[in-house]
mmCIF file of C-alpha atoms in Angstrom:
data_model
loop_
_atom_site.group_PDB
_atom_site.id
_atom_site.type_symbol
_atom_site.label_atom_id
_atom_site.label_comp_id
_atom_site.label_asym_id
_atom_site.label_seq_id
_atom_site.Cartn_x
_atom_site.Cartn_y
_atom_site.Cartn_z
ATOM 1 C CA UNK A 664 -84.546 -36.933 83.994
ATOM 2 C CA UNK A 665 -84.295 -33.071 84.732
ATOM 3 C CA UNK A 666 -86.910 -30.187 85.121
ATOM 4 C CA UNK A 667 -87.319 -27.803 81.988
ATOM 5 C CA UNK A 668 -89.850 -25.395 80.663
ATOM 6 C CA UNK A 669 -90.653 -24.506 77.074
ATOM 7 C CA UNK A 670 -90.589 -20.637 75.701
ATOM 8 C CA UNK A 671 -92.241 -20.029 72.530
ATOM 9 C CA UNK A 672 -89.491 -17.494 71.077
ATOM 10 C CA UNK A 673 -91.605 -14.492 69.244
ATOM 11 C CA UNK A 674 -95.326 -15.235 70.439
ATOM 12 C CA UNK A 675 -96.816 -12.374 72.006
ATOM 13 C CA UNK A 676 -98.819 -14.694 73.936
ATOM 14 C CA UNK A 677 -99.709 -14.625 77.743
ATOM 15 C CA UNK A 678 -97.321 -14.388 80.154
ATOM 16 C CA UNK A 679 -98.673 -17.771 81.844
ATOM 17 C CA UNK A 680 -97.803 -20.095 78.645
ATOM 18 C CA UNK A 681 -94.787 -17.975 77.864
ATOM 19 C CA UNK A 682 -92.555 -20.854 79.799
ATOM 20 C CA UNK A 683 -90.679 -17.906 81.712
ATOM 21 C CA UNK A 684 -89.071 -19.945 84.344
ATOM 22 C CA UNK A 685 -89.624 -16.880 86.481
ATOM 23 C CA UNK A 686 -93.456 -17.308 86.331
ATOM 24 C CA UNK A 687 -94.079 -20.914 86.076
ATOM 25 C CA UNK A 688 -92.664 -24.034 88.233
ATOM 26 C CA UNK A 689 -90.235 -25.898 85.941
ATOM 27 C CA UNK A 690 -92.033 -29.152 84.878
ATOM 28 C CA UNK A 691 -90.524 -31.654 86.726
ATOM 29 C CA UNK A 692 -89.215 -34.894 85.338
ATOM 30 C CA UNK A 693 -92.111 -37.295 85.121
ATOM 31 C CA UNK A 694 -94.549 -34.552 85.142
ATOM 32 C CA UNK A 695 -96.927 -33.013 82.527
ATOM 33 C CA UNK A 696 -97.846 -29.483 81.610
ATOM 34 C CA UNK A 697 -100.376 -28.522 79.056
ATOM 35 C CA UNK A 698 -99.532 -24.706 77.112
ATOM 36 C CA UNK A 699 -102.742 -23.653 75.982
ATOM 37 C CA UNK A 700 -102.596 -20.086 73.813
ATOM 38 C CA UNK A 701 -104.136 -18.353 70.385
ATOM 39 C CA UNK A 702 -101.364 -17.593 68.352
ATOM 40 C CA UNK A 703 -102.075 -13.550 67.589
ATOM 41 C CA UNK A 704 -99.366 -12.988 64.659
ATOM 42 C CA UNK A 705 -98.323 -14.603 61.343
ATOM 43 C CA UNK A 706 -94.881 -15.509 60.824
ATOM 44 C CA UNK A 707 -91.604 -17.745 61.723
ATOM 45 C CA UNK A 708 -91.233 -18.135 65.132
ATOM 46 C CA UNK A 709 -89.497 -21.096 67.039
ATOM 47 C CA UNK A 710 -89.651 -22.736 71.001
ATOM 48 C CA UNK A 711 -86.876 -23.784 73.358
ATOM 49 C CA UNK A 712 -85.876 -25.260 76.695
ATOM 50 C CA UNK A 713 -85.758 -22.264 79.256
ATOM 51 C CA UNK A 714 -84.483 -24.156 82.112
ATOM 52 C CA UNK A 715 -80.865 -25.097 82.645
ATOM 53 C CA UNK A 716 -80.536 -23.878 78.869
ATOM 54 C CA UNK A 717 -76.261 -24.522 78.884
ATOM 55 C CA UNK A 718 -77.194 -28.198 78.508
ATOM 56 C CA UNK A 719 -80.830 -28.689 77.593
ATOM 57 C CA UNK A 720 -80.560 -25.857 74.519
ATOM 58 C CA UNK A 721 -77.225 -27.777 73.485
ATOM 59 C CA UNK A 722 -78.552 -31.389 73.565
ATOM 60 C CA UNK A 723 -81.734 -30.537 70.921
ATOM 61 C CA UNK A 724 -84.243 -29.085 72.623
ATOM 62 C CA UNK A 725 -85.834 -26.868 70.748
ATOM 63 C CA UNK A 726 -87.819 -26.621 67.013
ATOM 64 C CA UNK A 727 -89.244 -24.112 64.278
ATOM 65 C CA UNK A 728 -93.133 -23.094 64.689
ATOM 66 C CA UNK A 729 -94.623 -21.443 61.598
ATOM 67 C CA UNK A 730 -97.998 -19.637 62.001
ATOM 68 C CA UNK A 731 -99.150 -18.945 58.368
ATOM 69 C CA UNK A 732 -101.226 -15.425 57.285
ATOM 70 C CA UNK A 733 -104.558 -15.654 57.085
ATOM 71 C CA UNK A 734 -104.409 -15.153 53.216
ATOM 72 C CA UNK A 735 -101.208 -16.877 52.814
ATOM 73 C CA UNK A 736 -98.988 -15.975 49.536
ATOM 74 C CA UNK A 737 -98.985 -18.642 47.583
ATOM 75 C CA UNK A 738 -95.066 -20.078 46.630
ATOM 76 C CA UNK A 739 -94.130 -23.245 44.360
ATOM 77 C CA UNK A 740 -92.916 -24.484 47.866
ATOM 78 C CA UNK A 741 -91.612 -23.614 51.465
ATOM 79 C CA UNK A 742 -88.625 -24.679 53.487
ATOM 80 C CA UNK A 743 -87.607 -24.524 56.773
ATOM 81 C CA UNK A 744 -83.939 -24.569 57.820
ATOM 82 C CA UNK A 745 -83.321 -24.276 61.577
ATOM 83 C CA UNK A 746 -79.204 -23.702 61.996
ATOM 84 C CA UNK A 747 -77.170 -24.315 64.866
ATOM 85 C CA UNK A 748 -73.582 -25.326 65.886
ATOM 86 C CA UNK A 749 -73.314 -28.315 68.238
ATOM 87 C CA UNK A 750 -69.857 -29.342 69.650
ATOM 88 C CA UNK A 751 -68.958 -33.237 69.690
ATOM 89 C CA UNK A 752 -65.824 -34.777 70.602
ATOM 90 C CA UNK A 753 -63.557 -37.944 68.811
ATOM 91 C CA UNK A 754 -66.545 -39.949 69.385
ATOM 92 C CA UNK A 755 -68.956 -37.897 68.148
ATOM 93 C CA UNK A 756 -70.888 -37.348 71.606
ATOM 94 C CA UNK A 757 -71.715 -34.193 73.081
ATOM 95 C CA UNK A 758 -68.506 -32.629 74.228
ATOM 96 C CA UNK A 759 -67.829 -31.547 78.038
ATOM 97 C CA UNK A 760 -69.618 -28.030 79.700
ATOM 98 C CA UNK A 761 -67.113 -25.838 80.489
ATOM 99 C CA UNK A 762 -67.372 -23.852 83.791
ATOM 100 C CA UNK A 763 -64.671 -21.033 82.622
ATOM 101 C CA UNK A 764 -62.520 -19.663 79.612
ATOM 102 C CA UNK A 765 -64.399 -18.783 76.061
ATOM 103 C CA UNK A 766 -67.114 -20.572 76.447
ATOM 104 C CA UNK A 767 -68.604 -18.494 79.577
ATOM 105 C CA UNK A 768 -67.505 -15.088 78.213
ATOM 106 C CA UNK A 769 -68.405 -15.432 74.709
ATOM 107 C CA UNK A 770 -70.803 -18.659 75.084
ATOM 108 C CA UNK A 771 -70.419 -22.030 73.872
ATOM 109 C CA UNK A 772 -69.598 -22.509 70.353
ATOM 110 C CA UNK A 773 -69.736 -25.464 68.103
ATOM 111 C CA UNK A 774 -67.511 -27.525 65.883
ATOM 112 C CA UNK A 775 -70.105 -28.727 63.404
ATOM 113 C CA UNK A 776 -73.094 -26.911 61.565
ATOM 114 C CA UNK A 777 -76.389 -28.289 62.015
ATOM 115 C CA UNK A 778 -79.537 -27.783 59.382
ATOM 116 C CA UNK A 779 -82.893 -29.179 60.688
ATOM 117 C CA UNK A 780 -81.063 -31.113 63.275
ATOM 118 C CA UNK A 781 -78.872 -32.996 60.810
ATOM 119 C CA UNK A 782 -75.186 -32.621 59.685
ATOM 120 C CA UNK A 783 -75.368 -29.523 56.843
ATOM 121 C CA UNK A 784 -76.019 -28.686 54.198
ATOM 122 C CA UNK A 785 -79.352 -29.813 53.716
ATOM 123 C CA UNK A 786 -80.218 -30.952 50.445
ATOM 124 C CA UNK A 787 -83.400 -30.305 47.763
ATOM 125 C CA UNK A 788 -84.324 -29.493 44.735
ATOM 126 C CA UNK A 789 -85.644 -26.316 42.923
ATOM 127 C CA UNK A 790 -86.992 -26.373 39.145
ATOM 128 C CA UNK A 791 -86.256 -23.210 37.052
ATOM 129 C CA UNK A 792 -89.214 -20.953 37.544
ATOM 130 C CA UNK A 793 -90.032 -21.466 40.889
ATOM 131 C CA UNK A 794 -90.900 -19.065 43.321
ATOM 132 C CA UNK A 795 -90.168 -20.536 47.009
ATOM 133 C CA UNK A 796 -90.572 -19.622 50.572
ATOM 134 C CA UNK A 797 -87.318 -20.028 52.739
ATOM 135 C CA UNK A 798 -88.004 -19.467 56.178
ATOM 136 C CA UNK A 799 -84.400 -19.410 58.286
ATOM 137 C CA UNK A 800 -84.135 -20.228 61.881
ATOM 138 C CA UNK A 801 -80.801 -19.125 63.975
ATOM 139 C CA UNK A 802 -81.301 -21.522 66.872
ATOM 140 C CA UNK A 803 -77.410 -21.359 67.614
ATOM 141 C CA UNK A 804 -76.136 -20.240 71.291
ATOM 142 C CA UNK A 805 -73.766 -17.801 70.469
ATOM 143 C CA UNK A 806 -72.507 -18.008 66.772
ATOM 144 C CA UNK A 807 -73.725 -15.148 64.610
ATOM 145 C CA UNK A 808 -72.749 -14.904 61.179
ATOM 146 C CA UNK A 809 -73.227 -13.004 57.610
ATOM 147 C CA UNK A 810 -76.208 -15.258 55.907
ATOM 148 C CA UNK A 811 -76.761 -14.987 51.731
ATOM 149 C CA UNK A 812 -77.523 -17.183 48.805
ATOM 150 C CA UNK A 813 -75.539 -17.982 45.855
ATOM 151 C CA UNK A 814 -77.322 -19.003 42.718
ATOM 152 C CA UNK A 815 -80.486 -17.487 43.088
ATOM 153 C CA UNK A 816 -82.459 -13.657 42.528
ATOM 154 C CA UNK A 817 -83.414 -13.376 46.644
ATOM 155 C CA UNK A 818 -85.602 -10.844 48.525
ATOM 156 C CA UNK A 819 -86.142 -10.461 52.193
ATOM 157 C CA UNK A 820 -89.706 -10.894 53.003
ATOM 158 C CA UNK A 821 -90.354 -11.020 56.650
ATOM 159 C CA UNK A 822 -88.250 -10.513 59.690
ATOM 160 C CA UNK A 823 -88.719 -11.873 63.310
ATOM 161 C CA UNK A 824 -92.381 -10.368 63.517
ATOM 162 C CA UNK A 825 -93.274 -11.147 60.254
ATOM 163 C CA UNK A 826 -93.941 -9.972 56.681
ATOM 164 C CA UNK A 827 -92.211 -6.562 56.686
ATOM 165 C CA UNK A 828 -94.009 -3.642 54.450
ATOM 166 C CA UNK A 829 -91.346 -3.587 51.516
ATOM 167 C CA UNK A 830 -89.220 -6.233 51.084
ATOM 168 C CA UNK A 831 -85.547 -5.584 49.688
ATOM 169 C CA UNK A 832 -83.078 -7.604 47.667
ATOM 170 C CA UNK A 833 -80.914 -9.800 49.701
ATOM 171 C CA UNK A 834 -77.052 -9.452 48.881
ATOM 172 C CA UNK A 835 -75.883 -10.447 52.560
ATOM 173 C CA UNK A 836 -78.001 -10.074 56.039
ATOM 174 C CA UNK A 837 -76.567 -10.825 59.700
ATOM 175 C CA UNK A 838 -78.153 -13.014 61.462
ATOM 176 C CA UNK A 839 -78.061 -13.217 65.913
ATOM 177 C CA UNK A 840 -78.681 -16.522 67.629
ATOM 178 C CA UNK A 841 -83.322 -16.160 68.260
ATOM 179 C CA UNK A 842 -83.435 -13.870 64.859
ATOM 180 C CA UNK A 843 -85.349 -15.545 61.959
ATOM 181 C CA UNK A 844 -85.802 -13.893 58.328
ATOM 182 C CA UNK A 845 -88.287 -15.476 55.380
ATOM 183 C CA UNK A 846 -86.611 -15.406 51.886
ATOM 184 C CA UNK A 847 -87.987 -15.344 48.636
ATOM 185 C CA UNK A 848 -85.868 -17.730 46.552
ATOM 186 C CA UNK A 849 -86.138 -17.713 42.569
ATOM 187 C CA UNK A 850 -83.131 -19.655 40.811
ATOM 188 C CA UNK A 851 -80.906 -17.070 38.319
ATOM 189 C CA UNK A 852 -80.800 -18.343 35.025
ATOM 190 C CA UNK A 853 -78.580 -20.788 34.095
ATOM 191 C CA UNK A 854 -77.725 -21.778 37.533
ATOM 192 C CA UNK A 855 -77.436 -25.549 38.687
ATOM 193 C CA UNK A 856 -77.729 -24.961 42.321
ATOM 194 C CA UNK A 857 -78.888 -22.402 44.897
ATOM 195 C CA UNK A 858 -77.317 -22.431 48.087
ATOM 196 C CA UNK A 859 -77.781 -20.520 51.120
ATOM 197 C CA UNK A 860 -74.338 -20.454 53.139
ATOM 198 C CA UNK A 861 -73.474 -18.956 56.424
ATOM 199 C CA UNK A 862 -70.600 -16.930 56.520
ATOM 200 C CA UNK A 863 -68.516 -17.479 59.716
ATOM 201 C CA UNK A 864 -64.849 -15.750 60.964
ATOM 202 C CA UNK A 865 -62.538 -19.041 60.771
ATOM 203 C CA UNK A 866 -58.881 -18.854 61.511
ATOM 204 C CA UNK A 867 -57.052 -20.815 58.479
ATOM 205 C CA UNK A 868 -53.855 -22.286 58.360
ATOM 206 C CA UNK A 869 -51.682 -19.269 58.493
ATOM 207 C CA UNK A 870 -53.152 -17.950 61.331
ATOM 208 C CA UNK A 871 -55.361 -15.382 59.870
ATOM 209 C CA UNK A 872 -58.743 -14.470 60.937
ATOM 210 C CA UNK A 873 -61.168 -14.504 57.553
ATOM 211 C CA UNK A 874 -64.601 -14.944 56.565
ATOM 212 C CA UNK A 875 -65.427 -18.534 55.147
ATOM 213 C CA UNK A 876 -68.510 -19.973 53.453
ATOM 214 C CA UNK A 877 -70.548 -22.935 54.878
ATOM 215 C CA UNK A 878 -73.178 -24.238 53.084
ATOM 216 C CA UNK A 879 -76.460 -24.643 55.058
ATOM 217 C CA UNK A 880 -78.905 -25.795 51.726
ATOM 218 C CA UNK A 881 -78.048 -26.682 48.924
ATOM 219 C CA UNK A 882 -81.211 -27.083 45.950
ATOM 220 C CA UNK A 883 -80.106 -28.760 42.648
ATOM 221 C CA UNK A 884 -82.182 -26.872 39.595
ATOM 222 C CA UNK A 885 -83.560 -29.911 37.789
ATOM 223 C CA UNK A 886 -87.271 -29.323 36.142
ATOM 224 C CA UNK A 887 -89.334 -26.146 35.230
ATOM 225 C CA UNK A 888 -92.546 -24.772 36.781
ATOM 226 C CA UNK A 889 -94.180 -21.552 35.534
ATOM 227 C CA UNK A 890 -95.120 -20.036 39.328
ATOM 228 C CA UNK A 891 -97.629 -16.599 39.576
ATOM 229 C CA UNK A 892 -96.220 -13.809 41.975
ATOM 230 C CA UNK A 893 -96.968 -14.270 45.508
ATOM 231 C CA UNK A 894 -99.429 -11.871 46.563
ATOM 232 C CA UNK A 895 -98.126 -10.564 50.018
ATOM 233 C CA UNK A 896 -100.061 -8.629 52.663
ATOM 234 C CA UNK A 897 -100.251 -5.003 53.251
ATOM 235 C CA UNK A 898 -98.071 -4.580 55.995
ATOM 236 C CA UNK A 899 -97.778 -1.188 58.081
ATOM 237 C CA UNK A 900 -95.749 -0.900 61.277
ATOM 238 C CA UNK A 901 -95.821 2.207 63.781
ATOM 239 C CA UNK A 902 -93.687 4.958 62.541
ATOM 240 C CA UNK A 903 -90.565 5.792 64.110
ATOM 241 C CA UNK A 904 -90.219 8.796 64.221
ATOM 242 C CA UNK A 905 -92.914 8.864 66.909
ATOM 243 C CA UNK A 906 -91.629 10.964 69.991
ATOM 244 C CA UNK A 907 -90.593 8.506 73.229
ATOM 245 C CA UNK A 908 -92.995 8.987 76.156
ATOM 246 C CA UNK A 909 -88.974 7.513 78.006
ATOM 247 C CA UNK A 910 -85.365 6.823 77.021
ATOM 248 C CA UNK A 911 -84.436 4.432 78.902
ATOM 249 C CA UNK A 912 -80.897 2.570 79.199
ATOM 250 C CA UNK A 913 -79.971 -0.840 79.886
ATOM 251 C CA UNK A 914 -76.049 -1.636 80.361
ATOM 252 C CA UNK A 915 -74.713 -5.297 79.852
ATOM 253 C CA UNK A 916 -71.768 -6.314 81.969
ATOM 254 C CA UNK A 917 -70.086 -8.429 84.538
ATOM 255 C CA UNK A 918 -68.432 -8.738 87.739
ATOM 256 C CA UNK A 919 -66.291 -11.460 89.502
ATOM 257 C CA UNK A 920 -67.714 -12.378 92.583
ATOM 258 C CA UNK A 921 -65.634 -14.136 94.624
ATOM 259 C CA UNK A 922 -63.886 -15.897 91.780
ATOM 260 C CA UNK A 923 -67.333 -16.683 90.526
ATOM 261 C CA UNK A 924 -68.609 -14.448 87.146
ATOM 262 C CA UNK A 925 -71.322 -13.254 86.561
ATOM 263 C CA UNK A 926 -73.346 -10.986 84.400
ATOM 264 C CA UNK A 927 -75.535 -8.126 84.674
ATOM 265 C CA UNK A 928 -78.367 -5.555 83.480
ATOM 266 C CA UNK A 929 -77.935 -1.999 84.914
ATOM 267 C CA UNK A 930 -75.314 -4.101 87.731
ATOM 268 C CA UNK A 931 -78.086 -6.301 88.865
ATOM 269 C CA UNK A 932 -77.946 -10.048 88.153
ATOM 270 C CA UNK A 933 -80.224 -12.869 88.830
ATOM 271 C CA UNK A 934 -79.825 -16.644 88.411
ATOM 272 C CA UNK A 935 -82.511 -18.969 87.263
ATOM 273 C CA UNK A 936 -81.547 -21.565 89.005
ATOM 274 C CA UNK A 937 -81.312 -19.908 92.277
ATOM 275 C CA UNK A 938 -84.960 -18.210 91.720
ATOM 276 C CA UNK A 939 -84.083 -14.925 92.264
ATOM 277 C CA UNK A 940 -86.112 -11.969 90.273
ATOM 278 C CA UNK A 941 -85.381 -8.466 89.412
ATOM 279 C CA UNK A 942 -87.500 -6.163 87.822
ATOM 280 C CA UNK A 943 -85.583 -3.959 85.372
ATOM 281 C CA UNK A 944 -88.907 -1.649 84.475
ATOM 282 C CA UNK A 945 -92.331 -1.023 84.317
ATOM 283 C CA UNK A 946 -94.388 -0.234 81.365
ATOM 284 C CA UNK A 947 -97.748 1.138 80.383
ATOM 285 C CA UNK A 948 -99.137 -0.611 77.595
ATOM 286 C CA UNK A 949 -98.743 1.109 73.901
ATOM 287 C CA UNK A 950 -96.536 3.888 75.353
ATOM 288 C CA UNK A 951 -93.422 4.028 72.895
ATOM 289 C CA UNK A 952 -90.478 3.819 74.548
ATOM 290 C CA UNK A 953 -87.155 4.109 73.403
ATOM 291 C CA UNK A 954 -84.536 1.993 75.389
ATOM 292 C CA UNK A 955 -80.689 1.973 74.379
ATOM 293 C CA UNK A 956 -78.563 -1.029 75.261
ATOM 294 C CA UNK A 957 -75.256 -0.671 75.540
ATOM 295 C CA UNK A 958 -72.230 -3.898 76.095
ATOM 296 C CA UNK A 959 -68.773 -3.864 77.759
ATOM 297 C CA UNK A 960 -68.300 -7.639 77.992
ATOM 298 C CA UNK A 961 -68.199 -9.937 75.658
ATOM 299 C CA UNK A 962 -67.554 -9.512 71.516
ATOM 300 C CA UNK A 963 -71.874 -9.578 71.073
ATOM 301 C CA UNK A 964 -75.247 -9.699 72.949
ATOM 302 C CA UNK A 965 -77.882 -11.079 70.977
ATOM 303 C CA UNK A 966 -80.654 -9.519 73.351
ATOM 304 C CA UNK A 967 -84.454 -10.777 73.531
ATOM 305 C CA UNK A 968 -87.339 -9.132 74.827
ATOM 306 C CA UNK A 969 -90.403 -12.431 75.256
ATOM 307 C CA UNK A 970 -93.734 -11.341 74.445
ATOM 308 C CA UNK A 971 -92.635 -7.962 72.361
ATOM 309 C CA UNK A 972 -92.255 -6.846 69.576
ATOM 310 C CA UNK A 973 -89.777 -3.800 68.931
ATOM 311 C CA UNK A 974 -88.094 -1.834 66.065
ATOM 312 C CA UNK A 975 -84.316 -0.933 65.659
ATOM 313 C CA UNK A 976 -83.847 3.070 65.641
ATOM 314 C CA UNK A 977 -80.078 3.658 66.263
ATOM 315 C CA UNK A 978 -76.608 2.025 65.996
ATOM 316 C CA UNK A 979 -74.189 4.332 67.706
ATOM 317 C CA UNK A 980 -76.369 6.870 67.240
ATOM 318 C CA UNK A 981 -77.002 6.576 63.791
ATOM 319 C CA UNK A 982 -80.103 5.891 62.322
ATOM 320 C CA UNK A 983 -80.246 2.376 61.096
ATOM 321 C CA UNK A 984 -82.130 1.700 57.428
ATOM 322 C CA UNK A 985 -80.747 -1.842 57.026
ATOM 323 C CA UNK A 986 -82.655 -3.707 59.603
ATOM 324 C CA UNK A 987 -85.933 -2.500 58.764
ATOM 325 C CA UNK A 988 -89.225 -4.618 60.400
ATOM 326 C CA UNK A 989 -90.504 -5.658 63.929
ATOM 327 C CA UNK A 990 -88.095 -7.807 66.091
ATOM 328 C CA UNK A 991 -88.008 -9.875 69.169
ATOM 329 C CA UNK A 992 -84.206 -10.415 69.035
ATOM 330 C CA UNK A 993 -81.485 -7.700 68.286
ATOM 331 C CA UNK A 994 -77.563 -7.952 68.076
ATOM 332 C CA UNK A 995 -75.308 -5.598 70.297
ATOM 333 C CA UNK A 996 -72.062 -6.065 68.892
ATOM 334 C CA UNK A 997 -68.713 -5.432 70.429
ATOM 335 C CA UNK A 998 -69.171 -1.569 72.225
ATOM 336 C CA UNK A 999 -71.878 -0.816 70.106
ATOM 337 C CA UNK A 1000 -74.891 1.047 71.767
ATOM 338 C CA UNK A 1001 -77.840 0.032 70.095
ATOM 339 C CA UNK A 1002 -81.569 1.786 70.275
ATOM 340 C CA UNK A 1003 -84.390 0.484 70.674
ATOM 341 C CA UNK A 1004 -88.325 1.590 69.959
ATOM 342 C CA UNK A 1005 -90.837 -0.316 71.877
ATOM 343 C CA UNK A 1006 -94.970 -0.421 72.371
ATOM 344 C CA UNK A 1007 -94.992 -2.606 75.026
ATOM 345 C CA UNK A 1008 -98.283 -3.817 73.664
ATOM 346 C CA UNK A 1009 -99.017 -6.928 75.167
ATOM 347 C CA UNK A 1010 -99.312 -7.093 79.478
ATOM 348 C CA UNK A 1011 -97.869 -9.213 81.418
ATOM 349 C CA UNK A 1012 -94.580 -10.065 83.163
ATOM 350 C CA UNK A 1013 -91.658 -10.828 80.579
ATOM 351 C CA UNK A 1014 -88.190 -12.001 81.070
ATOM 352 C CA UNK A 1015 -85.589 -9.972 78.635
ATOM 353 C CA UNK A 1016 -82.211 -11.507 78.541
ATOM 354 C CA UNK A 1017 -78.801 -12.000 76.052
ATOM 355 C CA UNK A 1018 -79.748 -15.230 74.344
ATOM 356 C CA UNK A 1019 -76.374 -16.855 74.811
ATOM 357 C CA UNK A 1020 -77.030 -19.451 77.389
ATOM 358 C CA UNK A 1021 -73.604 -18.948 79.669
ATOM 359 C CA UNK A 1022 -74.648 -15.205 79.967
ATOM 360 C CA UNK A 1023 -78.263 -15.374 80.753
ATOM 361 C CA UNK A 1024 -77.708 -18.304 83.432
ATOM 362 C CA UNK A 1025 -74.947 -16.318 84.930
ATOM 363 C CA UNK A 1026 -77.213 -13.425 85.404
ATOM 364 C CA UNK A 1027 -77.903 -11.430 82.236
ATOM 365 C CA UNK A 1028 -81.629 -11.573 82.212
ATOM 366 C CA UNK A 1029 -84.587 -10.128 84.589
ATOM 367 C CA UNK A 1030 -88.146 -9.118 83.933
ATOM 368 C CA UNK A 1031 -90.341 -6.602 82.403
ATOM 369 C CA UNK A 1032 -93.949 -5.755 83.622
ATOM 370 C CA UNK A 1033 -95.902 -4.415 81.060
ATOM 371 C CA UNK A 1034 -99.266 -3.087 82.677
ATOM 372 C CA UNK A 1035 -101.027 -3.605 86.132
ATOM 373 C CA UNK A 1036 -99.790 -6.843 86.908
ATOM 374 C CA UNK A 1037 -98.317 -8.068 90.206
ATOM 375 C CA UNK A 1038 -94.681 -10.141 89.892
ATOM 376 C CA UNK A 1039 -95.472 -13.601 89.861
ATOM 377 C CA UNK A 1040 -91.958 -15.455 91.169
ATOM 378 C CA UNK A 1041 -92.431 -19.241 91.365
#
């Protein structure tokens, strides 16, 4: 009985199907909307509610979306798990929105793990000798957490923009709400299960803060396949090293505003709901640009750029070699100051914006235009 829109997270697709809230009327309740696109990259992407996200995003509304390469490698089997947190009360219904506390300045976070919509872990099985696909959704609002698997030999294959051009050994990766990563899962020997957990800060019974397990899948090794290598792609992304044509700097905040919070990009803050639009920057397309965002609210940021792709340069300054590949979504955590390498290859006007709900409807977002292209508004 509400409005909403529908973003497809990842798809560098045109502006017009992009379900930018800021560019399109919100379908209204009753109503019908056809998205019409060509999907232009391979990989694990996902789509969402982008209207009134606080509730809509909470209650369900959103699912994985895997465009396959055009010479696929070929696995003994693929799996989707799409995680989130959802928080229910004694009855098991959705529990109350809260207008203030935690849950605006650090976003809304569950009480039970979800894995393809259902209570986890998930459950399968793997026979010994099997090579499979594991493509892993974070569709959570503001829960990041340390992702690995226990029982199995694992390499990461593909990040948010796809197959990366050397895949490593997974021993533990961090994962933001909107980030994705494809695994390739063989079972050690002798092992009876492979499980992929999340690892999440808990406080226990003494009071302490620690790092606990949560099992997301677990696959019982029962059988025995003989599987051939998967024959990936050749995969080569823009160098980094390539000289900025900018450096450009985006600062996360907030402000009270008459008792009312809100949050901001450079100070400026807009609210969906209210239709208001800023325009953080202007781009000319394929120009690389290197942007720095930096946070003094909030423990983390998971930031998204629609219709992008970009690469991570710089954590405090420090070159970064451990989140190698193209992304859509990046963490800031805590004071970091995180940079940023963009092309800007696709026109159009695009929203960027933290992807916890609380802090994007409160203001963190605006828009991009990438190109000669007039602001729409709606």
């Amino acid at each position: 009985d509400a409005p909403t829109t529908v973003h497809w997270h990842g798809l560098r697709i045109t502006d017009q199907m992009d379900g930018s809230p800021m560019v399109m009327s919100p379908i209204a309740a009753g109503a019908a909307f056809t998205y019409d696109f060509v999907v232009p990259d391979s990989g694990t992407y996902w789509y969402h509610t982008h209207y009134h996200q606080i509730e809509q995003f909470e209650r369900g509304l959103y699912g994985a979306l895997v465009v396959h390469e055009a010479r696929a490698p070929v696995f003994s089997a693929e799996r989707v798990v799409v995680i989130d947190d959802i928080r229910l009360d004694a009855d098991n219904q959705v529990a109350p929105f809260q207008n203030s506390g935690p849950d605006v300045g650090a976003g809304r976070v569950g009480n039970l793990l979800l894995a393809n919509g259902r209570k986890a872990p998930a459950v399968a099985n793997i026979p010994r000798g099997a090579i499979e696909r594991w493509r892993v959704v974070s569709a959570t609002n503001a829960l990041g957490f340390g992702l690995r698997v226990r029982g199995g030999v694992v390499r990461v294959i593909a990040t948010d923009g796809g197959i990366v051009p050397a895949p490593w050994t997974l021993t533990r990766v961090e994962i933001a709400s909107g980030q994705r990563y494809d695994l390739e899962v063989r079972p050690e020997p002798g092992a009876v299960e492979v499980v992929l957990e999340a690892l999440i800060f808990v406080t226990n019974s003494a009071g302490q803060v620690v790092e606990s397990p949560f099992p997301l899948l677990r696959a019982s090794v029962a059988g025995e396949v003989t599987a051939q290598e998967p024959v990936y792609p050749t995969v080569v992304l823009p160098s980094v090293d390539a000289t900025p044509t900018r450096h450009l700097t985006w600062e996360l905040s907030g402000l009270s505003d008459n008792g009312v919070v809100r949050f901001t990009i450079n100070g400026q803050s807009t609210y969906v709901g209210e239709g208001e639009h800023v325009t953080l920057d202007t781009f000319t397309p394929g120009e690389p640009v290197a942007i720095t965002l930096s946070a003094d609210v909030s423990p983390a940021h998971p930031f998204h750029i629609h219709g992008q792709f970009f690469q991570i340069l710089a954590r405090n300054g420090v070159p970064v070699t451990d989140e190698p590949g193209y992304r859509d979504t990046v963490e800031i955590r805590g004071r970091d100051k995180v940079t940023i390498l963009g092309r800007f290859e696709n026109p159009g006007q695009w929203m960027v914006h933290c992807h916890i709900s609380e802090h994007s409807e409160r203001g963190m977002m605006a828009d991009i235009l990438v190109g000669d292209v007039p602001a729409h508004g709606h």
